[in-house]
Amino acid sequence: MSENSKVRSRQLAAAPRGVGLMCDFYIDHAKNAEIWDTDGNRYIDFAGGIGVLNTGHLHPKVQAAVADQLQKFSHTCFNVVPYELYAQVAEKINARAPIDGDKRTMFVSAGAEAVENAVKIARAYTKRRGVIAFNGAFHGRTNLTMGLTGKVLPYKVDFGPFPGDIIHAPYPNALRGVSVEDALAGMEQIFKCHIAASDVAAIIIEVIQGEGGFNITPNEFLQALRKIADDNGIVLIFDEVQSGFARTGKLFATEYTPVRPDLITIAKSLAGGFPLSGVVAKPTS
Ligand SMILES: Cc1ncc(COP(=O)(O)O)c(C=O)c1O
């Protein structure tokens, strides 16, 4: 029996079937863009942990930074005992994030947690309840972010009920026959039939949809969303969890458009394989 098959039988006996697997082999070690499995086979890693390893497996600078940190401390809960690194990373992100004017960055652990916090920030700031997300969007696997996700299979089936006050609008996708005009007509319908614009806290969109099929959101649609947000006091959130940190060539996918959001969610390749996410935002005053 191969080492891969042995591990597979142990996993099936010890862990639930609900934890889905895409590969039938198990990783032993990795370097840059390559993976070696427990039987010694070598693979090119085209997935990179789904956009988490844009600098490759075990980039020497990431490895050195982690090794150095492990000589000092591993965890304090920042709210209990803060540390300087938080400010250092926030300063670096603020210097590069494509949001107009002054910026602030907060950190959490997973992409879904960043999205949850972005929605909380928008709701607390506007004192409104509604959130508009888009068909085909993916925002995470927690209850709120599953609710925001606009793709039923495989993410939502069997897992409801989802939180209220989330409305999905058509996403402009020429491949699926939805033009920018159709998508904007969909937004109008939402304000007529589902929720008043004055009750909407946030519009959340991926500048480039990832799980939805690598769809680039047309610039004119982003421009129209910016205007709708400005005209109605709505917070515009760009979810850059997957498209950020040079996944598209530039540090943020937002850099391909002149449109600037109020909040950006970040995660994945931000920390080169370690769990870190965040929300970049304009300060309120
Ligand atoms: C656009 C987007 N938002 C949010 C998430 C959720 O991130 P995480 O899996 O780290 O919770 C993902 C994950 O793929 C994503 O692609």
Coordinates of N, CA, C and O and ligand atoms in Angstrom, one line a residue, residues 50 109-113 115 138-141 206 208 210-211 239-243 265 267-268, ligand 1:
I50 N -5.2 28.2 -2.9 CA -6.2 29.1 -3.5 C -5.8 30.6 -3.2 O -6.4 31.3 -2.4
S109 N -8.2 37.2 11.5 CA -7.5 35.9 11.1 C -7.8 35.4 9.7 O -6.9 35.0 8.9
A110 N -9.1 35.3 9.3 CA -9.5 34.7 8.1 C -10.2 35.7 7.2 O -10.7 36.7 7.6
G111 N -10.3 35.3 5.9 CA -10.9 36.2 4.9 C -12.4 36.5 5.3 O -12.9 37.6 5.3
A112 N -13.1 35.4 5.7 CA -14.5 35.6 6.1 C -14.6 36.5 7.3 O -15.6 37.3 7.4
E113 N -13.7 36.4 8.2 CA -13.7 37.3 9.4 C -13.5 38.8 9.0 O -14.1 39.7 9.6
V115 N -14.4 40.0 6.1 CA -15.7 40.4 5.4 C -16.7 40.7 6.5 O -17.4 41.7 6.5
F138 N -18.3 35.2 -4.0 CA -18.0 34.4 -2.9 C -17.3 35.3 -1.8 O -16.4 36.0 -2.1
H139 N -17.9 35.2 -0.6 CA -17.3 36.0 0.5 C -17.0 35.2 1.7 O -16.5 35.8 2.7
G140 N -17.1 33.8 1.7 CA -16.7 33.0 2.8 C -17.7 32.0 3.2 O -18.7 31.8 2.6
R141 N -17.3 31.3 4.3 CA -18.1 30.1 4.8 C -18.7 30.3 6.1 O -19.3 29.3 6.7
E206 N -16.5 42.0 -5.4 CA -15.2 41.6 -5.8 C -14.8 42.3 -7.1 O -15.6 42.3 -8.0
I208 N -12.5 41.5 -9.0 CA -12.5 40.4 -9.9 C -13.1 39.2 -9.2 O -12.5 38.8 -8.1
G210 N -13.6 35.7 -7.9 CA -12.7 34.5 -7.9 C -13.4 33.2 -8.1 O -13.5 32.7 -9.2
E211 N -14.1 32.8 -7.0 CA -14.9 31.5 -7.1 C -16.0 31.6 -8.1 O -16.4 30.5 -8.6
D239 N -14.1 43.5 -1.9 CA -13.5 42.3 -1.3 C -12.3 41.9 -2.1 O -12.5 41.3 -3.2
E240 N -11.1 42.2 -1.6 CA -9.9 41.8 -2.3 C -9.2 40.6 -1.6 O -8.0 40.5 -1.8
V241 N -10.0 39.8 -0.9 CA -9.4 38.7 -0.2 C -8.6 37.8 -1.2 O -7.5 37.3 -1.0
Q242 N -9.3 37.5 -2.4 CA -8.6 36.6 -3.4 C -7.8 37.4 -4.4 O -6.8 37.0 -4.9
S243 N -8.3 38.6 -4.8 CA -7.6 39.3 -5.9 C -6.4 40.2 -5.4 O -5.7 40.7 -6.2
T265 N -11.3 44.6 2.0 CA -11.0 43.4 2.8 C -9.8 42.7 2.2 O -9.7 42.6 1.0
A267 N -6.7 39.4 2.8 CA -6.4 38.1 3.5 C -5.4 37.4 2.6 O -4.6 38.0 2.0
K268 N -5.5 36.0 2.7 CA -4.8 35.1 1.8 C -3.3 35.5 1.7 O -2.6 35.4 2.7
Ligands
LIG1 C1 -13.3 37.0 -2.4 C2 -13.2 36.2 -1.2 N1 -13.7 36.7 0.0 C3 -13.6 35.9 1.2 C4 -13.1 34.7 1.2 C5 -13.0 33.9 2.5 O1 -11.7 33.8 2.9 P1 -11.3 32.7 4.0 O2 -11.4 31.4 3.3 O3 -9.9 33.0 4.4 O4 -12.3 32.8 5.1 C6 -12.5 34.1 0.0 C7 -11.9 32.8 0.0 O5 -11.7 32.2 -1.0 C8 -12.6 34.9 -1.2 O6 -12.1 34.4 -2.3

